[in-house]
C-alpha cells in the first residue's frame, strides 16, 4: 500500500487495478497516511484558506427521473417551487453582504429557466457584483445554451458525471438519460470555456471498487477544475429508500486520493458529508478538501430542495450557516476565505 501511495505522489496517476486495490485494501493507517499527504500538498497550494461558495437552490422542478434523487419528476410527494428572478437576486444581495464572492445557481432541469431567463439573471448578478464568480449547476443543456450562458458571464459549471461506468450509469438513470450525453456535456462545457466540475456519489447503489477506480481514472484524464463528491443518502420516496448510505470514511479516503491526483483541484466538503456525520465537513477538509458551500436559499424553500433524507441546514438562515461554518473551520485551524476562490495553477512536483 505504501508503494501505491508513493507512486500516486510521484506520478499523480495509478492504473485502474491499482486504484481498485487501494480502495479494497484500505485500512486506518493507509487512510491517515493519504490524508496527511493530501493535506500537506493542499496546504502548500492553498494555505489555511477554505473557499466558500453561496449556494442558491433556484428550483426543485426537474424533467429527469434519476432513481436516487428526491426531486425526481415522478416523486408526487415533492412540493415543487421555483424562485423568481427577484428572489434569486435578493439571495445574492444577502450573500454579498455576508462576504460571499461566488454564487452557485443550482436546480433541477426546469424548462422555465430558458437561456433568455438565465442570461438576464446572470447579467444582472455580474453587473451588480463584478468581483464575483457565477457558477451554474443546472444539468444537461444543449451545446449552444452552454455557450450563450458563458457569454452572459457565467464563469463555472458543475455537472457531476455521477459514475464513469456505462452500465452503472444505466442502473442509476432511466432512459432517455445516457452516459454518452453526460460525457458530451462535460466536454462541451470545457470547450465553451467554463471552469468545469464533475463528481459522483460515494456508496451509490451498484457502485463497486471497480466503478470507483474508473471514477478516479476519469478525474485523472478529464482534469476538471472542481470535483464534487459526497455520500449517497437514500430518499424515502425513491426505489433506493432501503439502500445503505455511503460512509464518511470512504468519502474522505477518496477526497485524499483525488487531492493527490490533482493537487490544485477545488474540492468541496459537501452538505451530504455533513449529513452522514455531524463532523463530516470538518473531516472532509482534514482529508484534503478546500471548499465549503453554505446554503443561501430562502429558508422557506430549503426543506423542499431535498435530494436525500435528513439534509442539514434546512432551518438555518444564510447568516447562521455562514457563521456556523466559519466556527467549524476555525476550530480545525482554517479560515473562511472571502475572495472568488479561483483554482491556483502553481507548478507542483510532477513526474510522468
Ligand atoms: N444522495 C446524495 N447525493 C445525491 N444527489 C442526488 N441525489 C442524491 C442522494 N440521494 C447528488 C447528485 C447530483 C447532486 C446535485 O446531488 O450527485 O448530481
Ligand atoms: Fe448551516 Fe451549520 S452550516 S447550520
CSV table of C-alpha atoms and ligand atoms in Angstrom, one decimal:
chain,number,residue,atom,x,y,z
A,1,UNK,CA,0.0,0.0,0.0
A,2,UNK,CA,2.8,2.4,0.9
A,3,UNK,CA,4.3,1.8,-2.6
A,4,UNK,CA,1.0,2.6,-4.2
A,5,UNK,CA,0.8,5.9,-2.3
A,6,UNK,CA,4.4,6.7,-3.3
A,7,UNK,CA,3.6,6.0,-6.9
A,8,UNK,CA,0.5,8.2,-6.7
A,9,UNK,CA,2.5,11.0,-5.3
A,10,UNK,CA,5.2,10.7,-7.9
A,11,UNK,CA,3.1,10.2,-11.0
A,12,UNK,CA,-0.2,11.7,-10.0
A,13,UNK,CA,-1.6,8.6,-11.6
A,14,UNK,CA,-2.3,4.9,-10.9
A,15,UNK,CA,-3.6,2.1,-13.1
A,16,UNK,CA,-7.3,1.3,-12.7
A,17,UNK,CA,-6.4,-2.0,-10.9
A,18,UNK,CA,-4.1,-0.1,-8.6
A,19,UNK,CA,-6.8,2.4,-7.6
A,20,UNK,CA,-9.1,-0.6,-7.0
A,21,UNK,CA,-6.6,-2.2,-4.7
A,22,UNK,CA,-6.0,1.0,-2.8
A,23,UNK,CA,-9.8,1.1,-2.2
A,24,UNK,CA,-10.3,-2.6,-1.4
A,25,UNK,CA,-7.3,-3.0,0.9
A,26,UNK,CA,-7.6,0.4,2.7
A,27,UNK,CA,-7.3,0.4,6.5
A,28,UNK,CA,-7.0,3.2,9.1
A,29,UNK,CA,-3.2,3.5,8.6
A,30,UNK,CA,-3.4,3.9,4.8
A,31,UNK,CA,-6.2,6.4,5.3
A,32,UNK,CA,-4.2,8.5,7.7
A,33,UNK,CA,-1.1,8.5,5.6
A,34,UNK,CA,-3.1,9.5,2.5
A,35,UNK,CA,-5.0,12.2,4.4
A,36,UNK,CA,-1.7,13.6,5.7
A,37,UNK,CA,-0.2,13.7,2.2
A,38,UNK,CA,-3.3,15.3,0.8
A,39,UNK,CA,-3.5,17.9,3.5
A,40,UNK,CA,0.2,18.7,3.1
A,41,UNK,CA,0.0,19.4,-0.6
A,42,UNK,CA,-3.3,21.3,-0.3
A,43,UNK,CA,-1.6,23.5,2.4
A,44,UNK,CA,1.3,24.2,0.1
A,45,UNK,CA,-1.0,25.5,-2.6
A,46,UNK,CA,-3.9,27.0,-0.7
A,47,UNK,CA,-2.5,27.6,2.8
A,48,UNK,CA,-5.1,27.7,5.6
A,49,UNK,CA,-7.8,29.2,3.4
A,50,UNK,CA,-11.1,27.4,2.8
A,51,UNK,CA,-13.1,28.8,-0.1
A,52,UNK,CA,-16.8,29.4,0.3
A,53,UNK,CA,-19.5,29.4,-2.3
A,54,UNK,CA,-23.0,30.6,-1.6
A,55,UNK,CA,-25.5,28.0,-2.9
A,56,UNK,CA,-28.8,29.3,-4.2
A,57,UNK,CA,-31.2,26.4,-4.9
A,58,UNK,CA,-33.3,28.1,-7.6
A,59,UNK,CA,-35.9,25.3,-8.5
A,60,UNK,CA,-36.7,21.8,-7.5
A,61,UNK,CA,-38.7,21.2,-10.7
A,62,UNK,CA,-37.0,18.6,-12.8
A,63,UNK,CA,-37.8,16.9,-16.0
A,64,UNK,CA,-35.5,14.0,-15.2
A,65,UNK,CA,-36.2,10.9,-13.1
A,66,UNK,CA,-32.9,9.8,-11.7
A,67,UNK,CA,-33.6,6.8,-9.4
A,68,UNK,CA,-31.7,8.1,-6.4
A,69,UNK,CA,-32.9,11.7,-6.3
A,70,UNK,CA,-35.6,13.1,-4.1
A,71,UNK,CA,-36.7,15.8,-6.6
A,72,UNK,CA,-37.1,13.3,-9.4
A,73,UNK,CA,-40.1,14.0,-11.8
A,74,UNK,CA,-42.2,11.1,-10.6
A,75,UNK,CA,-42.0,11.9,-6.9
A,76,UNK,CA,-45.6,13.1,-6.3
A,77,UNK,CA,-44.8,13.9,-2.6
A,78,UNK,CA,-42.3,16.6,-3.5
A,79,UNK,CA,-43.7,20.1,-3.1
A,80,UNK,CA,-42.4,22.0,-6.1
A,81,UNK,CA,-41.1,25.6,-6.1
A,82,UNK,CA,-39.2,27.9,-8.3
A,83,UNK,CA,-37.5,31.1,-7.2
A,84,UNK,CA,-38.3,34.3,-9.2
A,85,UNK,CA,-35.6,36.4,-10.7
A,86,UNK,CA,-36.0,38.9,-7.9
A,87,UNK,CA,-35.8,36.3,-5.2
A,88,UNK,CA,-32.6,34.9,-6.7
A,89,UNK,CA,-31.1,38.4,-6.9
A,90,UNK,CA,-32.2,39.0,-3.3
A,91,UNK,CA,-30.3,35.9,-2.1
A,92,UNK,CA,-27.2,37.1,-4.0
A,93,UNK,CA,-27.5,40.5,-2.3
A,94,UNK,CA,-27.7,38.9,1.1
A,95,UNK,CA,-24.8,36.6,0.3
A,96,UNK,CA,-22.7,39.6,-0.9
A,97,UNK,CA,-23.3,41.3,2.4
A,98,UNK,CA,-22.2,38.2,4.2
A,99,UNK,CA,-18.9,38.2,2.2
A,100,UNK,CA,-19.6,35.6,-0.5
A,101,UNK,CA,-17.8,36.2,-3.8
A,102,UNK,CA,-19.0,33.1,-5.6
A,103,UNK,CA,-22.6,32.3,-6.2
A,104,UNK,CA,-23.8,28.9,-7.3
A,105,UNK,CA,-27.2,28.7,-9.0
A,106,UNK,CA,-28.3,25.1,-8.6
A,107,UNK,CA,-31.5,23.5,-9.7
A,108,UNK,CA,-33.3,20.7,-11.3
A,109,UNK,CA,-33.7,20.7,-15.1
A,110,UNK,CA,-36.6,23.1,-15.0
A,111,UNK,CA,-37.7,24.2,-18.5
A,112,UNK,CA,-38.8,27.6,-17.1
A,113,UNK,CA,-35.1,28.6,-17.0
A,114,UNK,CA,-34.5,29.2,-20.6
A,115,UNK,CA,-31.3,30.8,-21.9
A,116,UNK,CA,-33.1,34.1,-22.0
A,117,UNK,CA,-34.3,34.0,-18.4
A,118,UNK,CA,-30.8,32.9,-17.2
A,119,UNK,CA,-29.0,35.5,-19.3
A,120,UNK,CA,-31.0,38.2,-17.6
A,121,UNK,CA,-30.2,36.8,-14.1
A,122,UNK,CA,-26.5,36.2,-14.8
A,123,UNK,CA,-26.1,39.6,-16.5
A,124,UNK,CA,-27.7,41.3,-13.5
A,125,UNK,CA,-25.5,39.5,-11.0
A,126,UNK,CA,-22.3,40.2,-12.9
A,127,UNK,CA,-23.1,43.9,-13.3
A,128,UNK,CA,-24.1,44.3,-9.7
A,129,UNK,CA,-21.1,42.3,-8.4
A,130,UNK,CA,-18.3,42.4,-11.0
A,131,UNK,CA,-15.9,41.0,-8.4
A,132,UNK,CA,-18.0,37.8,-8.1
A,133,UNK,CA,-17.9,34.5,-9.9
A,134,UNK,CA,-21.1,32.9,-11.0
A,135,UNK,CA,-21.3,29.1,-11.1
A,136,UNK,CA,-24.2,27.2,-12.7
A,137,UNK,CA,-25.3,23.8,-11.7
A,138,UNK,CA,-28.4,23.3,-13.9
A,139,UNK,CA,-27.8,19.9,-15.5
A,140,UNK,CA,-27.6,19.0,-19.2
A,141,UNK,CA,-28.3,21.6,-21.8
A,142,UNK,CA,-27.6,22.0,-25.5
A,143,UNK,CA,-24.1,23.0,-26.5
A,144,UNK,CA,-25.3,26.4,-27.7
A,145,UNK,CA,-27.0,27.0,-24.4
A,146,UNK,CA,-23.8,26.5,-22.5
A,147,UNK,CA,-22.1,28.9,-24.9
A,148,UNK,CA,-24.8,31.6,-24.5
A,149,UNK,CA,-24.7,31.4,-20.7
A,150,UNK,CA,-20.9,31.6,-20.8
A,151,UNK,CA,-21.2,34.8,-23.0
A,152,UNK,CA,-23.7,36.2,-20.5
A,153,UNK,CA,-21.0,36.0,-17.8
A,154,UNK,CA,-21.2,32.6,-16.1
A,155,UNK,CA,-17.7,31.5,-15.1
A,156,UNK,CA,-18.0,28.0,-13.8
A,157,UNK,CA,-20.3,25.0,-14.3
A,158,UNK,CA,-20.8,21.9,-12.1
A,159,UNK,CA,-22.2,18.8,-13.7
A,160,UNK,CA,-21.4,15.6,-11.8
A,161,UNK,CA,-20.6,12.7,-14.1
A,162,UNK,CA,-22.3,10.5,-11.4
A,163,UNK,CA,-20.3,7.4,-12.5
A,164,UNK,CA,-17.7,6.7,-15.1
A,165,UNK,CA,-19.0,3.2,-15.7
A,166,UNK,CA,-21.6,3.0,-18.5
A,167,UNK,CA,-23.5,0.0,-17.0
A,168,UNK,CA,-23.5,1.6,-13.6
A,169,UNK,CA,-24.9,4.8,-15.1
A,170,UNK,CA,-27.8,2.9,-16.6
A,171,UNK,CA,-28.7,1.4,-13.2
A,172,UNK,CA,-28.9,4.9,-11.7
A,173,UNK,CA,-30.7,6.7,-14.6
A,174,UNK,CA,-33.7,5.7,-16.7
A,175,UNK,CA,-33.9,6.3,-20.5
A,176,UNK,CA,-33.6,8.7,-22.1
A,177,UNK,CA,-30.7,9.8,-19.9
A,178,UNK,CA,-27.4,8.5,-21.1
A,179,UNK,CA,-23.8,8.2,-20.2
A,180,UNK,CA,-22.7,9.4,-23.6
A,181,UNK,CA,-24.8,12.6,-23.4
A,182,UNK,CA,-23.5,13.3,-19.9
A,183,UNK,CA,-19.9,12.9,-21.1
A,184,UNK,CA,-20.6,15.0,-24.2
A,185,UNK,CA,-22.0,17.8,-22.0
A,186,UNK,CA,-18.9,17.8,-19.8
A,187,UNK,CA,-16.7,18.2,-22.9
A,188,UNK,CA,-18.9,20.9,-24.3
A,189,UNK,CA,-18.6,22.8,-21.1
A,190,UNK,CA,-14.8,22.7,-21.3
A,191,UNK,CA,-14.9,23.8,-24.9
A,192,UNK,CA,-17.2,26.7,-24.0
A,193,UNK,CA,-14.5,28.0,-21.7
A,194,UNK,CA,-16.0,27.3,-18.3
A,195,UNK,CA,-14.1,26.1,-15.2
A,196,UNK,CA,-15.7,22.7,-15.0
A,197,UNK,CA,-16.6,20.5,-12.1
A,198,UNK,CA,-17.5,16.8,-12.3
A,199,UNK,CA,-18.2,14.4,-9.4
A,200,UNK,CA,-20.1,11.4,-8.1
A,201,UNK,CA,-21.8,10.0,-5.1
A,202,UNK,CA,-19.9,7.6,-2.8
A,203,UNK,CA,-21.8,4.4,-2.0
A,204,UNK,CA,-24.5,4.8,-4.6
A,205,UNK,CA,-26.4,1.5,-5.3
A,206,UNK,CA,-24.5,-0.9,-7.6
A,207,UNK,CA,-21.2,1.0,-7.1
A,208,UNK,CA,-18.1,-1.2,-6.7
A,209,UNK,CA,-14.5,-0.6,-6.1
A,210,UNK,CA,-14.0,-1.0,-9.9
A,211,UNK,CA,-16.6,1.7,-10.8
A,212,UNK,CA,-14.9,4.0,-8.2
A,213,UNK,CA,-11.5,3.2,-9.7
A,214,UNK,CA,-12.9,4.2,-13.1
A,215,UNK,CA,-14.2,7.5,-11.5
A,216,UNK,CA,-10.7,8.2,-10.3
A,217,UNK,CA,-9.2,7.4,-13.7
A,218,UNK,CA,-11.8,9.7,-15.3
A,219,UNK,CA,-10.9,12.6,-13.0
A,220,UNK,CA,-7.3,12.0,-13.8
A,221,UNK,CA,-7.9,12.2,-17.6
A,222,UNK,CA,-10.7,14.8,-17.8
A,223,UNK,CA,-8.7,17.0,-15.4
A,224,UNK,CA,-11.6,19.1,-14.0
A,225,UNK,CA,-11.1,22.3,-12.1
A,226,UNK,CA,-13.5,21.1,-9.4
A,227,UNK,CA,-14.9,17.8,-8.2
A,228,UNK,CA,-18.0,17.4,-6.0
A,229,UNK,CA,-18.2,14.1,-4.1
A,230,UNK,CA,-20.4,13.2,-1.2
A,231,UNK,CA,-22.0,10.1,0.2
A,232,UNK,CA,-25.2,8.7,-1.4
A,233,UNK,CA,-28.1,9.1,1.1
A,234,UNK,CA,-31.4,7.3,0.5
A,235,UNK,CA,-34.6,9.3,0.0
A,236,UNK,CA,-37.8,7.8,1.3
A,237,UNK,CA,-39.7,8.4,-1.9
A,238,UNK,CA,-37.3,6.7,-4.2
A,239,UNK,CA,-36.8,3.0,-5.1
A,240,UNK,CA,-33.4,3.2,-3.3
A,241,UNK,CA,-35.1,4.0,0.0
A,242,UNK,CA,-33.8,0.9,1.8
A,243,UNK,CA,-30.3,1.1,0.4
A,244,UNK,CA,-27.5,2.0,2.9
A,245,UNK,CA,-26.0,5.4,2.8
A,246,UNK,CA,-22.4,5.9,1.7
A,247,UNK,CA,-19.9,6.4,4.5
A,248,UNK,CA,-17.9,9.4,5.7
A,249,UNK,CA,-14.9,7.2,5.9
A,250,UNK,CA,-14.8,6.1,2.3
A,251,UNK,CA,-15.7,9.7,1.1
A,252,UNK,CA,-12.8,11.1,3.0
A,253,UNK,CA,-10.5,8.4,1.7
A,254,UNK,CA,-11.5,9.3,-1.9
A,255,UNK,CA,-11.1,13.0,-1.2
A,256,UNK,CA,-7.5,12.4,-0.3
A,257,UNK,CA,-6.8,10.3,-3.4
A,258,UNK,CA,-8.4,13.0,-5.6
A,259,UNK,CA,-6.3,15.7,-3.9
A,260,UNK,CA,-3.1,13.6,-4.7
A,261,UNK,CA,-4.2,13.1,-8.3
A,262,UNK,CA,-4.9,16.8,-8.9
A,263,UNK,CA,-3.1,18.9,-6.2
A,264,UNK,CA,-4.7,22.1,-7.4
A,265,UNK,CA,-8.3,20.9,-7.7
A,266,UNK,CA,-11.1,22.7,-5.9
A,267,UNK,CA,-12.7,20.1,-3.7
A,268,UNK,CA,-15.8,20.7,-1.7
A,269,UNK,CA,-16.5,19.1,1.6
A,270,UNK,CA,-20.3,18.7,0.9
A,271,UNK,CA,-23.5,19.1,2.8
A,272,UNK,CA,-24.2,15.4,2.3
A,273,UNK,CA,-20.9,14.6,4.1
A,274,UNK,CA,-22.2,16.8,7.0
A,275,UNK,CA,-25.4,14.9,6.9
A,276,UNK,CA,-24.0,11.4,7.4
A,277,UNK,CA,-21.6,12.5,10.1
A,278,UNK,CA,-22.1,15.6,12.3
A,279,UNK,CA,-18.3,16.4,11.9
A,280,UNK,CA,-18.3,15.2,8.3
A,281,UNK,CA,-17.4,18.6,6.7
A,282,UNK,CA,-14.5,19.1,9.1
A,283,UNK,CA,-13.3,15.5,8.4
A,284,UNK,CA,-13.5,16.2,4.6
A,285,UNK,CA,-11.4,19.3,5.0
A,286,UNK,CA,-8.8,17.4,7.1
A,287,UNK,CA,-8.7,14.7,4.3
A,288,UNK,CA,-7.8,17.3,1.6
A,289,UNK,CA,-11.0,19.2,0.6
A,290,UNK,CA,-10.7,23.0,0.4
A,291,UNK,CA,-14.2,24.3,-0.3
A,292,UNK,CA,-17.5,24.6,1.6
A,293,UNK,CA,-20.8,25.6,0.1
A,294,UNK,CA,-23.2,27.1,2.7
A,295,UNK,CA,-26.8,27.5,1.7
A,296,UNK,CA,-28.1,30.9,0.7
A,297,UNK,CA,-31.6,29.8,-0.4
A,298,UNK,CA,-34.6,31.4,1.3
A,299,UNK,CA,-35.4,29.3,4.4
A,300,UNK,CA,-39.0,29.0,3.1
A,301,UNK,CA,-37.9,26.7,0.3
A,302,UNK,CA,-34.9,24.9,1.9
A,303,UNK,CA,-36.8,21.9,3.1
A,304,UNK,CA,-38.2,21.4,-0.4
A,305,UNK,CA,-34.8,21.0,-2.1
A,306,UNK,CA,-34.5,17.6,-0.5
A,307,UNK,CA,-32.4,15.4,-2.7
A,308,UNK,CA,-32.0,12.9,0.2
A,309,UNK,CA,-33.4,12.4,3.7
A,310,UNK,CA,-32.4,14.4,6.8
A,311,UNK,CA,-30.5,17.1,4.9
A,312,UNK,CA,-28.8,19.5,7.3
A,313,UNK,CA,-29.1,23.3,7.3
A,314,UNK,CA,-32.7,23.4,6.2
A,315,UNK,CA,-33.9,25.5,9.1
A,316,UNK,CA,-31.0,28.0,9.4
A,317,UNK,CA,-30.8,31.5,7.9
A,318,UNK,CA,-27.9,32.2,5.5
A,319,UNK,CA,-26.0,34.2,8.1
A,320,UNK,CA,-26.3,31.3,10.6
A,321,UNK,CA,-24.8,28.8,8.1
A,322,UNK,CA,-22.0,31.2,7.3
A,323,UNK,CA,-21.2,31.7,11.0
A,324,UNK,CA,-21.6,28.0,11.8
A,325,UNK,CA,-19.1,27.0,9.0
A,326,UNK,CA,-16.7,29.8,10.0
A,327,UNK,CA,-16.6,28.5,13.6
A,328,UNK,CA,-16.3,24.9,12.4
A,329,UNK,CA,-13.3,25.8,10.1
A,330,UNK,CA,-11.7,27.9,12.8
A,331,UNK,CA,-11.8,25.1,15.3
A,332,UNK,CA,-9.8,22.9,12.8
A,333,UNK,CA,-7.3,25.8,12.2
A,334,UNK,CA,-8.7,27.1,8.9
A,335,UNK,CA,-10.0,30.4,7.8
A,336,UNK,CA,-13.0,31.1,5.5
A,337,UNK,CA,-11.7,33.0,2.5
A,338,UNK,CA,-13.6,35.9,1.2
A,339,UNK,CA,-12.4,36.0,-2.4
A,340,UNK,CA,-13.7,34.4,-5.6
A,341,UNK,CA,-11.6,31.4,-4.9
A,342,UNK,CA,-10.3,30.5,-8.4
A,343,UNK,CA,-8.2,27.5,-9.0
A,344,UNK,CA,-4.5,28.1,-8.3
A,345,UNK,CA,-2.3,26.8,-11.0
A,346,UNK,CA,1.1,26.9,-9.2
A,347,UNK,CA,3.5,24.4,-10.5
A,348,UNK,CA,3.6,21.2,-8.4
A,349,UNK,CA,6.0,18.4,-8.4
A,350,UNK,CA,5.2,16.1,-11.2
A,351,UNK,CA,6.9,13.2,-12.9
A,352,UNK,CA,5.2,11.3,-15.7
B,1,LIG,N1,-27.8,11.3,-2.0
B,1,LIG,C1,-26.7,12.0,-2.2
B,1,LIG,N2,-26.5,12.9,-3.3
B,1,LIG,C2,-27.5,13.0,-4.2
B,1,LIG,N3,-27.6,13.7,-5.3
B,1,LIG,C3,-28.8,13.5,-5.8
B,1,LIG,N4,-29.5,12.6,-5.1
B,1,LIG,C4,-28.7,12.3,-4.0
B,1,LIG,C5,-28.8,11.4,-2.9
B,1,LIG,N5,-29.9,10.7,-2.7
B,1,LIG,C6,-26.4,14.4,-5.9
B,1,LIG,C7,-26.2,14.0,-7.3
B,1,LIG,C8,-26.4,15.3,-8.0
B,1,LIG,C9,-26.2,16.4,-7.0
B,1,LIG,C10,-26.8,17.7,-7.3
B,1,LIG,O1,-26.7,15.8,-5.8
B,1,LIG,O2,-24.9,13.6,-7.5
B,1,LIG,O3,-25.5,15.5,-9.1
B,2,LIG,FE1,-25.8,25.5,8.1
B,2,LIG,FE2,-24.0,24.7,10.1
B,2,LIG,S1,-23.6,25.3,8.0
B,2,LIG,S2,-26.2,25.3,10.2
